[in-house]
Coordinates of C-alpha atoms in Angstrom, one line a residue:
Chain A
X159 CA -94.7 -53.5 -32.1
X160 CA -97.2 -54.5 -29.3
X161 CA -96.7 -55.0 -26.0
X162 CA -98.5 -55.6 -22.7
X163 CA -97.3 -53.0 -21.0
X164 CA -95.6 -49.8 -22.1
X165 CA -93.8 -47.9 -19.3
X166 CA -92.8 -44.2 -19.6
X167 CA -89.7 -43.4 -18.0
X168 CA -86.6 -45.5 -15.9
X169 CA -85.9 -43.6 -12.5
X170 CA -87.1 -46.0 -9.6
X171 CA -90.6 -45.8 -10.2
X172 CA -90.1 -46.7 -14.0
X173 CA -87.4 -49.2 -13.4
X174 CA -90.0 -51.5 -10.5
X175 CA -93.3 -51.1 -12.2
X176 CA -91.3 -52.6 -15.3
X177 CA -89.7 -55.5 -13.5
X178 CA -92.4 -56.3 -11.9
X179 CA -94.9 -56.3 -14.7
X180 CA -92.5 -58.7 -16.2
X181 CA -91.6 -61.0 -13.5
X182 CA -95.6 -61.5 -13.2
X183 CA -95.8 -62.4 -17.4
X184 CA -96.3 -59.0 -19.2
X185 CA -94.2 -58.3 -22.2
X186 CA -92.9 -55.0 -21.4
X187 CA -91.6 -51.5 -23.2
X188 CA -89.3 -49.7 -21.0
X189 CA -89.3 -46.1 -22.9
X190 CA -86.4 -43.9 -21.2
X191 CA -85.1 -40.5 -22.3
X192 CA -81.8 -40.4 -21.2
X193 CA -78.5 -42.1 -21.9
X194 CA -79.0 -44.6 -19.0
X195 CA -81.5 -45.7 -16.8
X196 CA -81.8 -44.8 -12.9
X197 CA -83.6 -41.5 -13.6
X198 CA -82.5 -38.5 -11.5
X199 CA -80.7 -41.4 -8.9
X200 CA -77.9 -41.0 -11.1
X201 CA -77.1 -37.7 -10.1
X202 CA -78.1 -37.9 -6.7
X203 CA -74.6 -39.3 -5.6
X204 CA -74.7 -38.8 -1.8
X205 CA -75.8 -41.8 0.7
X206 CA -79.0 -42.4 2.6
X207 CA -81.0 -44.3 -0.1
X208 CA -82.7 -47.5 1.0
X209 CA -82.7 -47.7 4.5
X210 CA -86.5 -48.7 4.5
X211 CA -85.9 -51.6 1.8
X212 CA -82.3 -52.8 1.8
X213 CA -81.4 -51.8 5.6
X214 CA -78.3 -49.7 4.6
X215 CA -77.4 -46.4 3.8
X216 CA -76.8 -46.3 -0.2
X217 CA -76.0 -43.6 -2.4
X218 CA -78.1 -43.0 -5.4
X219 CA -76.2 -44.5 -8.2
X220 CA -76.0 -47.5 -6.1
X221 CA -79.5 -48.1 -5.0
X222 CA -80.2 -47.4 -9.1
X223 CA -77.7 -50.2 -10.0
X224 CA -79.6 -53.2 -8.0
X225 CA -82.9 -52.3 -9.8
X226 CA -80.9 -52.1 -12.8
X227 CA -79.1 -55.0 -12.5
X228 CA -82.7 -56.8 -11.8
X229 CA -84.0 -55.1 -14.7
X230 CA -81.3 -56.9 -16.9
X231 CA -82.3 -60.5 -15.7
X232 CA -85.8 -60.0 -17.4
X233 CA -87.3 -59.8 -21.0
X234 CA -87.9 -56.2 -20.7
X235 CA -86.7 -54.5 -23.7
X236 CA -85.5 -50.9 -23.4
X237 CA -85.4 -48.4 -25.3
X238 CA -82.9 -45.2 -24.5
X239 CA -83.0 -42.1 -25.9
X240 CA -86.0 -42.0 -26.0
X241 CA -88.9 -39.2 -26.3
X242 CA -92.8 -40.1 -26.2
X243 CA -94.4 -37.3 -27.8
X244 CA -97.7 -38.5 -28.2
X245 CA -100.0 -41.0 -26.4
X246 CA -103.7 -42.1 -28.2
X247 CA -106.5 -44.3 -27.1
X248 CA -108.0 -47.1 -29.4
X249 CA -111.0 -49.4 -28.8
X250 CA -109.0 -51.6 -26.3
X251 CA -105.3 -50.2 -26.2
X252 CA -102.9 -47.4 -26.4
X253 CA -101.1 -46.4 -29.3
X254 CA -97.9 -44.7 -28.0
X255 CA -95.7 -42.3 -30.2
X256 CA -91.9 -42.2 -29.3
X257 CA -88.8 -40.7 -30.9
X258 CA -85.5 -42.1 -30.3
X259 CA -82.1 -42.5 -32.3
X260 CA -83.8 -44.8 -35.5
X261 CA -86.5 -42.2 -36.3
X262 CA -90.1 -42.0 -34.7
X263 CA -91.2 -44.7 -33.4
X264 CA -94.6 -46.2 -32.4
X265 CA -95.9 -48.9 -30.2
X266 CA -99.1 -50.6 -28.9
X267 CA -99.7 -51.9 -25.6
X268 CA -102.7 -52.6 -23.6
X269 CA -101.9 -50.7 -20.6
X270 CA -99.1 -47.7 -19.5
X271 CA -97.4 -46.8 -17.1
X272 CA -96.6 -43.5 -16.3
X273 CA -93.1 -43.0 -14.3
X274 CA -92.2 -39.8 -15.2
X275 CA -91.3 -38.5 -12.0
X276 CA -91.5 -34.9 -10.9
X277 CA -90.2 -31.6 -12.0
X278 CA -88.3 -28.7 -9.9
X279 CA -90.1 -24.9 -9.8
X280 CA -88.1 -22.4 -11.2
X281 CA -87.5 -18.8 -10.9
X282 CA -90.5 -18.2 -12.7
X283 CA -92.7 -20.2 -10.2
X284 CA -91.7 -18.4 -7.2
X285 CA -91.4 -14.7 -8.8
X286 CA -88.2 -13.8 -8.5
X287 CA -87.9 -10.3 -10.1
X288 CA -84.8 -8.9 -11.8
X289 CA -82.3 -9.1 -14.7
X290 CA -82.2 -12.0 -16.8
X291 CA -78.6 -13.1 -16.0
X292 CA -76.7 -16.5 -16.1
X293 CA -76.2 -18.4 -12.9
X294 CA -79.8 -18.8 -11.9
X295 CA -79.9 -22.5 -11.6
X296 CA -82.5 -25.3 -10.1
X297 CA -81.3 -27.3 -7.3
X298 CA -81.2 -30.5 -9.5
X299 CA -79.4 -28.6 -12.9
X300 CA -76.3 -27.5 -10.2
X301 CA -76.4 -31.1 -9.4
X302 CA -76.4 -32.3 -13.0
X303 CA -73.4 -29.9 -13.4
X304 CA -71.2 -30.8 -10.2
X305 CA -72.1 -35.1 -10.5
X306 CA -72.5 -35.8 -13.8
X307 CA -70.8 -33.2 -15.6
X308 CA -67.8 -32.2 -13.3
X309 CA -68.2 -28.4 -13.5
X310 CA -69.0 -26.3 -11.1
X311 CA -71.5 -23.9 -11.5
X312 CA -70.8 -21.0 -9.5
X313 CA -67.8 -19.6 -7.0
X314 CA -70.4 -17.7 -4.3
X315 CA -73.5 -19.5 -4.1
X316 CA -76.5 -18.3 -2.5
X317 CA -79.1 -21.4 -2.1
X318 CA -83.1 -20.6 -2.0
X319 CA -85.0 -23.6 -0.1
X320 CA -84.0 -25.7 3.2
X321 CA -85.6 -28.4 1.9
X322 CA -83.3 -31.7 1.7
X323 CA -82.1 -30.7 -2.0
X324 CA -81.0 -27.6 -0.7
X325 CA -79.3 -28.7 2.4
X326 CA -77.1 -31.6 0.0
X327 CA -76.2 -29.1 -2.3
X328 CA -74.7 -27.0 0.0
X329 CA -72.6 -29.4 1.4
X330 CA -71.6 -30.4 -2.0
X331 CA -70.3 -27.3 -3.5
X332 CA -68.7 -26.1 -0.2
X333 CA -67.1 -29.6 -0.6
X334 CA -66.0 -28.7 -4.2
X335 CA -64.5 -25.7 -3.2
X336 CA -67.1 -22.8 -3.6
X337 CA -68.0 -20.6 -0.6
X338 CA -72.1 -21.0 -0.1
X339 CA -72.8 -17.7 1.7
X340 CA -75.9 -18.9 3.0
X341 CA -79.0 -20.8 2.6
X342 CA -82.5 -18.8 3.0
X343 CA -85.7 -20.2 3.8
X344 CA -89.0 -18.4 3.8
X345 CA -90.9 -20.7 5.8
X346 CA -89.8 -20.3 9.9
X347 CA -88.5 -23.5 10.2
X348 CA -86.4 -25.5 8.1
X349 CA -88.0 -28.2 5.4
X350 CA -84.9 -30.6 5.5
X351 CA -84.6 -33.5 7.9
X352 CA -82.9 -32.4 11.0
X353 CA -80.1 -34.5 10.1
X354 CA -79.6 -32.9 7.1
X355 CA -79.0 -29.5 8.8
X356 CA -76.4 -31.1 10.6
X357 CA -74.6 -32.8 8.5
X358 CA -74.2 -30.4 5.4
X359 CA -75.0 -27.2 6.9
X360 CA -73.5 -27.3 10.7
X361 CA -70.8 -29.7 10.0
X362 CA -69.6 -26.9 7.3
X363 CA -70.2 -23.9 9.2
X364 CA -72.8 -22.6 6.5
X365 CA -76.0 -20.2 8.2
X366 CA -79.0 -20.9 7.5
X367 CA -81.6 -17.9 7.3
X368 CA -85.3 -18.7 8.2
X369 CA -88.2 -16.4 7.3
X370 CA -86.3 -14.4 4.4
X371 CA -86.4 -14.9 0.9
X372 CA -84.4 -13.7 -2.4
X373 CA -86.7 -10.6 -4.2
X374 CA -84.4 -9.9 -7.2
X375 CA -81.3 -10.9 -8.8
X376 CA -78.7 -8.7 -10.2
X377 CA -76.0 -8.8 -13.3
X378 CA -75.6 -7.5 -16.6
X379 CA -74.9 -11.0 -17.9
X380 CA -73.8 -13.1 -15.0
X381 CA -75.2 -12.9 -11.6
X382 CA -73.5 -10.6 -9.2
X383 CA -75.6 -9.9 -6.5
X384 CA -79.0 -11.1 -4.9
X385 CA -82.0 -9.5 -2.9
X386 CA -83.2 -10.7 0.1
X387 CA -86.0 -9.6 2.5
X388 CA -87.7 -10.9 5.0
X389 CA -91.0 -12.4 4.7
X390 CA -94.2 -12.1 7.0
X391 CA -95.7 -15.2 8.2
X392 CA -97.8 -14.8 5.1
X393 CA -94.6 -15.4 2.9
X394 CA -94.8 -12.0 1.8
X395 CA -91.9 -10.1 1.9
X396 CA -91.6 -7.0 3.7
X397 CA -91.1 -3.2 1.9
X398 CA -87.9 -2.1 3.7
X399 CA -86.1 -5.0 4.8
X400 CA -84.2 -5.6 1.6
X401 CA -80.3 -6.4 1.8
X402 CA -78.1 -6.9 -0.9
X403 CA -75.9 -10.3 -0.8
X404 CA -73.0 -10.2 -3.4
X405 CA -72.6 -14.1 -5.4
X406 CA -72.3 -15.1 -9.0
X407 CA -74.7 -18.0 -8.3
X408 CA -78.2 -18.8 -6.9
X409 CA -79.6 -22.4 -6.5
X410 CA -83.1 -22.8 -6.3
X411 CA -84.7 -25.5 -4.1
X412 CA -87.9 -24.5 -4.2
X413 CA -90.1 -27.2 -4.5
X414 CA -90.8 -30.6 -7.1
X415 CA -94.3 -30.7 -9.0
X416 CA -95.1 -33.9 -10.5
X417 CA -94.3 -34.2 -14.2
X418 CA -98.2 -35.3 -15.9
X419 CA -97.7 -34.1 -19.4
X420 CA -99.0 -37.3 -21.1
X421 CA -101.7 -37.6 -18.5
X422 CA -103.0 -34.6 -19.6
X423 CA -103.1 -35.4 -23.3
X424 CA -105.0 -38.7 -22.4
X425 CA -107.3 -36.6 -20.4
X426 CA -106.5 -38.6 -16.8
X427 CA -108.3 -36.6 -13.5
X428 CA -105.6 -34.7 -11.4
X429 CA -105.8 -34.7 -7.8
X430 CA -105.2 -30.8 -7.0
X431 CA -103.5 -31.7 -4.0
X432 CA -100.8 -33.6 -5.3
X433 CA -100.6 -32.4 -8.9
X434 CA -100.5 -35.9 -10.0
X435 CA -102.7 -38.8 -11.0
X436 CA -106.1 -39.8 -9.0
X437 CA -105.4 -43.8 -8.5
X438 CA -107.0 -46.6 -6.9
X439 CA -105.0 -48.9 -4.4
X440 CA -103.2 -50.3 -7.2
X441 CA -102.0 -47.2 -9.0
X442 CA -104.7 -47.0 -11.8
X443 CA -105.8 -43.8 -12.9
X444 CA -109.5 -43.4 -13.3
X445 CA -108.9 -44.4 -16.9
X446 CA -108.8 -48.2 -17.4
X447 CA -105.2 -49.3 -18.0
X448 CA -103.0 -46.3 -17.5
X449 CA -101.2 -46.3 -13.9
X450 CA -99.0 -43.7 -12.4
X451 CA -96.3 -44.0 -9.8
X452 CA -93.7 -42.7 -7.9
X453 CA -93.3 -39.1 -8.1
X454 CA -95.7 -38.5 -10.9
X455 CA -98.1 -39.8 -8.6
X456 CA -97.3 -37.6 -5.4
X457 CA -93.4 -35.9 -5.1
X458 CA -92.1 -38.6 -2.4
X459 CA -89.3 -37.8 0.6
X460 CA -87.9 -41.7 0.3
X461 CA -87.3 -43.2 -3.2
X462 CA -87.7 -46.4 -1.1
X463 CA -91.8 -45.7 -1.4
X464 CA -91.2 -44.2 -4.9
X465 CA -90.3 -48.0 -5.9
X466 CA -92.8 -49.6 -4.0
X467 CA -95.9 -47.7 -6.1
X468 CA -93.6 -48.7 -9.0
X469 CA -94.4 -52.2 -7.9
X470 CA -97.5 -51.9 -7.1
X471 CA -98.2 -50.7 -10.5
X472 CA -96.1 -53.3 -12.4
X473 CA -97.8 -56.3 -10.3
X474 CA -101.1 -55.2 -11.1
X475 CA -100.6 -54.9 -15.0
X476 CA -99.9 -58.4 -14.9
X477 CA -103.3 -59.3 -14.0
X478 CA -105.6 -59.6 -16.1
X479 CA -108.4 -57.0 -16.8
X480 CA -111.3 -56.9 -14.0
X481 CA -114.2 -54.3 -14.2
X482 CA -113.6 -51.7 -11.0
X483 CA -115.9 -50.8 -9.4
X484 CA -114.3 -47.6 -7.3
X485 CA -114.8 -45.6 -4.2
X486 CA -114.0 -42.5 -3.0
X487 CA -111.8 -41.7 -0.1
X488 CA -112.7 -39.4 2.1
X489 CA -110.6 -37.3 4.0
X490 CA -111.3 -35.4 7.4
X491 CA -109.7 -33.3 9.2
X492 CA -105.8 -31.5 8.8
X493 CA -104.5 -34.0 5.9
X494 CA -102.5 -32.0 2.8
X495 CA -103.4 -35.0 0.9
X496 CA -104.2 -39.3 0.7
X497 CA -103.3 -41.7 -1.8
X498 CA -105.0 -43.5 -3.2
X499 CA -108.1 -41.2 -3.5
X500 CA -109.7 -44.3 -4.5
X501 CA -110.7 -48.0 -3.4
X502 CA -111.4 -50.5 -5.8
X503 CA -113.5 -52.8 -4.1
X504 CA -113.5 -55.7 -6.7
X505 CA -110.1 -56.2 -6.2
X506 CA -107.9 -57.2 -3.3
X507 CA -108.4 -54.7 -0.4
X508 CA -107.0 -56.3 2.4
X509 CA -103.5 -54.7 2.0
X510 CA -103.7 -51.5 0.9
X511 CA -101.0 -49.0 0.9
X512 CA -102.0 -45.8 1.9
X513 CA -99.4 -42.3 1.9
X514 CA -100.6 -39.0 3.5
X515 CA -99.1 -35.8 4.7
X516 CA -100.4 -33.4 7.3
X517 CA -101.3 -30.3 6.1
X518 CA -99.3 -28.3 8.9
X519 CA -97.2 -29.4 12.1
X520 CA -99.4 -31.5 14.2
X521 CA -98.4 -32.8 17.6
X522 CA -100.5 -35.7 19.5
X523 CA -102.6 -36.5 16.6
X524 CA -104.9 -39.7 16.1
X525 CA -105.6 -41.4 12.0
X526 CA -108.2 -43.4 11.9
X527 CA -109.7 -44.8 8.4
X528 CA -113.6 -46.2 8.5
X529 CA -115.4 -47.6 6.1
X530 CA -119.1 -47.9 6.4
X531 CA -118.9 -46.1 9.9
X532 CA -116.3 -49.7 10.9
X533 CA -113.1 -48.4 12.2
X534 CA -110.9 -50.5 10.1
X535 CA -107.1 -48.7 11.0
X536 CA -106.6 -46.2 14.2
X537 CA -103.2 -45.4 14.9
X538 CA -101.1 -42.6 17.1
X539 CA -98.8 -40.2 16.4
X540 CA -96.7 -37.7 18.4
X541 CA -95.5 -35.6 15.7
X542 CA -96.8 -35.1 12.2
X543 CA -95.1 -32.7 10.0
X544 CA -96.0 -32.0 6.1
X545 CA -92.3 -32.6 4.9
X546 CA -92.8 -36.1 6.0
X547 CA -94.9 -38.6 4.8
X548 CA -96.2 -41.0 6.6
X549 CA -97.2 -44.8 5.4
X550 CA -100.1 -47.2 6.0
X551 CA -101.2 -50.5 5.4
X552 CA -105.1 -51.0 6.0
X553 CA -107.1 -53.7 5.1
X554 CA -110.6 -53.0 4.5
X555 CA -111.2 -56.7 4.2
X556 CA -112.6 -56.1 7.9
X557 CA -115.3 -53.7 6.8
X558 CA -118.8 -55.2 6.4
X559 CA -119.9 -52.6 4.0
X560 CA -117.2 -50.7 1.8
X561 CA -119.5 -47.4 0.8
X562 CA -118.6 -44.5 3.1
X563 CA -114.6 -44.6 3.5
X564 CA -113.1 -42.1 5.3
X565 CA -109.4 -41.2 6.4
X566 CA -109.8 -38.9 9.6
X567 CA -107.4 -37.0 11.2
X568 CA -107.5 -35.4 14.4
X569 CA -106.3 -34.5 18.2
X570 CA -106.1 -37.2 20.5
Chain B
X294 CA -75.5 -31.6 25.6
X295 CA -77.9 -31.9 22.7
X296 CA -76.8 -33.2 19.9
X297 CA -78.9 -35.1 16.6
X298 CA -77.5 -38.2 15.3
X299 CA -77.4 -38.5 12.0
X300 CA -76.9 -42.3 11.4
X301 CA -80.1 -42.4 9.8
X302 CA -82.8 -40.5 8.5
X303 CA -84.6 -40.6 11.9
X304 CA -82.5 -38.2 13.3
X305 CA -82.9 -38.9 16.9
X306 CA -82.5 -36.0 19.3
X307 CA -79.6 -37.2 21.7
X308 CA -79.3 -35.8 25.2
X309 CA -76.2 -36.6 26.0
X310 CA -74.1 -36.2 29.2
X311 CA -70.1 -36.5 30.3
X312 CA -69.6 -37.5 33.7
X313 CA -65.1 -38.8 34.0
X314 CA -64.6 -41.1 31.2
X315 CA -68.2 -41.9 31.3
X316 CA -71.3 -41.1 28.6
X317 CA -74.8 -41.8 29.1
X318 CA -76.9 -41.2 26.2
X319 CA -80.4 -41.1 25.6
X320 CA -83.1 -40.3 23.3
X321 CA -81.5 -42.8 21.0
X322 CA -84.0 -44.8 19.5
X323 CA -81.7 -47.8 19.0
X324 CA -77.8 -48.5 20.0
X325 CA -76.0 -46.8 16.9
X326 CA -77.6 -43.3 18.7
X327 CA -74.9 -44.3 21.5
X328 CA -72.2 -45.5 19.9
X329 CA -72.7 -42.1 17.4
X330 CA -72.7 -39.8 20.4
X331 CA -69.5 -41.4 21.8
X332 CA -68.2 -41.0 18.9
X333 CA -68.7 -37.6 18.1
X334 CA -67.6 -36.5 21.4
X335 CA -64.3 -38.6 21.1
X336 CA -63.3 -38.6 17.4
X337 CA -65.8 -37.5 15.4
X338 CA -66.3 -39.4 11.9
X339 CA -68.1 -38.7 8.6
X340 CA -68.5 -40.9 5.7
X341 CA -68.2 -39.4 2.6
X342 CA -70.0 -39.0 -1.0
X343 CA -67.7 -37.3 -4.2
X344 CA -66.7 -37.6 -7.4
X345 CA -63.4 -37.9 -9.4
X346 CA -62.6 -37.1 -12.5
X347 CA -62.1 -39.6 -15.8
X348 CA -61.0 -39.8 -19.4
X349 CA -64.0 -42.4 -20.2
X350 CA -66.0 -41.3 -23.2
X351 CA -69.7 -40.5 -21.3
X352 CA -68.0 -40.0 -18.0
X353 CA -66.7 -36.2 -17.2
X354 CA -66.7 -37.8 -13.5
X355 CA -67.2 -40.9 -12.1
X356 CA -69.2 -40.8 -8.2
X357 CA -67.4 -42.1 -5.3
X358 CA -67.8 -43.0 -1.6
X359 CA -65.8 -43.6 1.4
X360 CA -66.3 -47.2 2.7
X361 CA -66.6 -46.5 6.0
X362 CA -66.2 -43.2 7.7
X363 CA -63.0 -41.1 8.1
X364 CA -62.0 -38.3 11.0
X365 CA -64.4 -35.3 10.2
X366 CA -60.7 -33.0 10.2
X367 CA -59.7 -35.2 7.1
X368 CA -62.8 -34.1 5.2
X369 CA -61.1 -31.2 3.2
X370 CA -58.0 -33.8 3.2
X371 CA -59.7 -36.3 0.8
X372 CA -61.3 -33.6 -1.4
X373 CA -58.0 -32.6 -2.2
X374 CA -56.8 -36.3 -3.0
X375 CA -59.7 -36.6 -4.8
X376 CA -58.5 -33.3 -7.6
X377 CA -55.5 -35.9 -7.7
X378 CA -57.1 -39.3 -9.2
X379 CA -58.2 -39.7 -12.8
X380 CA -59.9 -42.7 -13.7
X381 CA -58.5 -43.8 -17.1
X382 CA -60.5 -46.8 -18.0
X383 CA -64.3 -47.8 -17.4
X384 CA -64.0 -49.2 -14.1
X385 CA -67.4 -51.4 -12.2
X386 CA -69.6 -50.4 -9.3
X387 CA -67.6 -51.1 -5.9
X388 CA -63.7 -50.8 -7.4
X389 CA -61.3 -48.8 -5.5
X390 CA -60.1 -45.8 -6.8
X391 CA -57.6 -45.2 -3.4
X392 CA -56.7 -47.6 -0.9
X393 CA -56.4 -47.1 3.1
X394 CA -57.0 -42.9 3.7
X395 CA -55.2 -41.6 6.1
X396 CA -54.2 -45.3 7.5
X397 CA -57.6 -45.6 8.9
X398 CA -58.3 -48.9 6.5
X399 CA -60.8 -47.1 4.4
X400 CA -61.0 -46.9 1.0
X401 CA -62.5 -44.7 -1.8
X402 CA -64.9 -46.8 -3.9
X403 CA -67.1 -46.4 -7.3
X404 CA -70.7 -46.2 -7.0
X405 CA -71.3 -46.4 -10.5
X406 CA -70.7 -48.9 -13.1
X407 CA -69.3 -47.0 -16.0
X408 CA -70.9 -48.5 -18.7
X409 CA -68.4 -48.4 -22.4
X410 CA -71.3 -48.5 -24.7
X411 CA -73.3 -45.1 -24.4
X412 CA -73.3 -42.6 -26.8

């Protein structure tokens, strides 16, 4: 079959760039692995989604089920259960391999879009030592278990990570009946949103160490106790400061990478900063006709954003093919990352969306972005801090001369 | 007292302060900050996100909210409910799965649509 538009994967990212690539004319292929479509939304059952775009405090499922129900007003065909395993350039298009319930599968589309979201570290990516026991679980696997699955995955739960992941799922298997002995956090102040602290830890009566971090795990076949020692501001645990922690379960929330599998195969540049995708305004890679958004493109704190790359991508593969001509962005000063890294300046630039994260807790700090030495966006802030991304809107239309653009951060 | 509302993902530091039967907040960045610290110090409420269990084919459990929000004392209340009510037939986003908690008007709701044809 031959499509348009070929879109791997049907969380939030998936699920806009594929209405939106249809609503604009594309024929589309929405390829999803699961049973059903929302992506990792399905699991993610407590509220707070959407406030940015709908105005009101959703729950995952729910903010899922509009772009769902959207989806189901369109021509775009889906296809569930559904694996790509390979992805191979022609002269002009893409030939995509995908195995699903009727065998494999193959399809050929003129451009893809990658919405493959991210994935969590694991025990592995954080070196945590010890035996090789059960109940050693992600963040997002105890979630699986508790909302999708109804079993609980652990009686004594010791939690790794402050972040918001973290944070939620100690609230919801204290909720569910287990007792969550604690939550540790390496870093000296928490990840999650203040909120969050206060709402799932405070509200439950649940402590929450800072600077400490679990060394080793212990249990013959299931986990029955933990290590933790504190760390130096380094991270780096300290000899001598180890304490044993009895539980038969320890959630990791350690982190999200984004998943780029397939843009690896077709050979798309990385941005080592984000672990996904280098992109232009409108979520192309630096290969003609593949796009990447939401958290394959940079592991987002709203899903909100995550579906407005999704559009951006989708509207943009309705249009039809323009030679780029792209520029770099340059950034300056204490910035963990920008995106886009590019500017194509033969198409629209006069609204474009820019994210970016401070590389460490800033206060009374001042953005500017120029383009050929032409300040073209300057704004303010009191607080930056890296768990929290931060959105633009610039328009470079301003700029006489688009050659030397640079995103600069610094103190007021 | 300090306290940090957590209406929305803002999280506004409230300084908040109890003079008689009167409370003057601020730090709020809009008027939900004051009517959350009133709140909090009067009766404080929490909405809240579970799950119950069902018998549908593809659904082990089917997620739930409150909605509107329910005395934070009643929290470990509803979970116990909650261990009560099996969901026996696929049932759309939005239905009610328990009607009027704790006579405060709210209900439990599906935030789901259970969908028959998955397998």
């Amino acid at each position: 079959m031959k499509f348009d538009t070929v879109v791997i994967g049907g969380g939030p990212a998936g699920l806009a760039a594929a209405i939106c690539a249809s609503k604009g004319g594309a024929s589309v292929l929405l390829i999803e692995r699961e049973a059903r479509l929302g992506g990792i939304l399905k699991q993610c059952i407590h509220d707070g989604f959407g406030v940015v775009r709908f105005g009101e405090k959703l729950s995952g499922p729910e903010y899922a089920d509009r772009f769902i129900r959207e989806l189901a007003q369109t021509n775009v065909q889906v296809s569930l259960f559904s694996f790509v395993t390979r992805t191979v350039k022609n002269q002009n298009t893409y030939n995509i391999t995908y195995v699903c319930k009727d065998g494999v599968r193959h399809a050929e589309c003129d451009r893809i879009v990658l919405a493959t979201g991210c994935r969590e570290r694991t025990r592995n990516g954080i070196f945590v030592h010890g035996d090789r026991c059960a109940g050693v679980y992600t963040a997002g696997a105890a979630q699986n278990l508790v909302n999708i699955l109804g079993v609980m995955p652990g009686k004594r739960v010791v939690i790794l990570g402050s972040g918001d992941i973290g944070l939620i799922m100690a609230r919801r298997l204290t909720l569910e009946g287990a007792k969550v002995v604690g939550v540790y956090e390496a870093k000296p102040t928490p990840s999650g949103l203040t909120r969050n602290i206060h709402q799932c830890l405070n509200d439950f009566d649940i402590p929450l160490y800072l600077s400490k971090t679990v060394t080793r795990v212990f249990g013959e076949t299931r986990l029955e106790k933990v290590e933790i020692s504190d760390v130096d501001e380094k991270m780096r645990p300290i000899v001598g400061t180890e304490q044993l922690v009895d539980c038969d379960c320890l959630v990791l929330a350690v982190g999200l990478i984004p998943e780029n599998e397939l843009a690896r195969d077709l050979g798309i540049t990385l941005d080592p900063k984000t672990k996904g995708a280098v992109v232009d305004q409108n979520c192309q890679t630096l290969a003609d006709g593949i796009y990447a958004c939401g958290n394959a493109l940079h592991v987002n704190d709203l899903v909100d954003y995550v579906s407005e790359s999704g559009e951006t991508a989708g509207n943009h593969c309705a249009r039809p093919f323009k030679m780029r001509d792209l520029k770099p962005i340059q950034t300056v000063g204490k910035l963990l990352y920008v995106v886009p890294q590019r500017l194509d300046v033969n198409s629209d630039v006069s609204k474009v969306v820019m994210y970016f994260r401070a590389s460490e807790e800033l206060a009374d700090q001042r953005l500017t972005v120029t383009a050929g030495g032409q300040k073209v966006f300057d704004r303010v802030y009191g607080k930056l801090l890296p768990p929290e991304m931060e959105r633009i809107a610039v328009d470079f239309g301003k700029a006489a001369n688009l050659d030397d653009i640079v995103v600069k951060l610094e103190g007021k | 007292m300090e306290m940090v509302c957590i209406v929305c993902p803002n999280g506004c530091r409230l300084s908040v302060e109890r003079t008689g039967d009167k409370v003057t907040v601020s730090g709020n960045k809009c008027k939900r900050g004051e009517a959350f610290a009133v709140n909090e110090l009067t009766n404080p409420t929490r909405s809240v996100t579970t799950s119950v269990k069902t018998t549908v084919k593809g659904y082990p459990v089917i997620s739930v909210k409150t909605d509107g929000e329910i005395p934070k004392g009643k929290i470990f209340e509803l979970m116990n409910l909650c261990k009560q009510i099996i969901v026996t037939e696929p049932l759309p986003i939005g239905a009610t799965v328990a009607t009027d908690l704790f006579g405060t008007g709210v209900n439990l709701i599906t935030t789901k649509t259970m969908e028959e044809t998955n397998e």
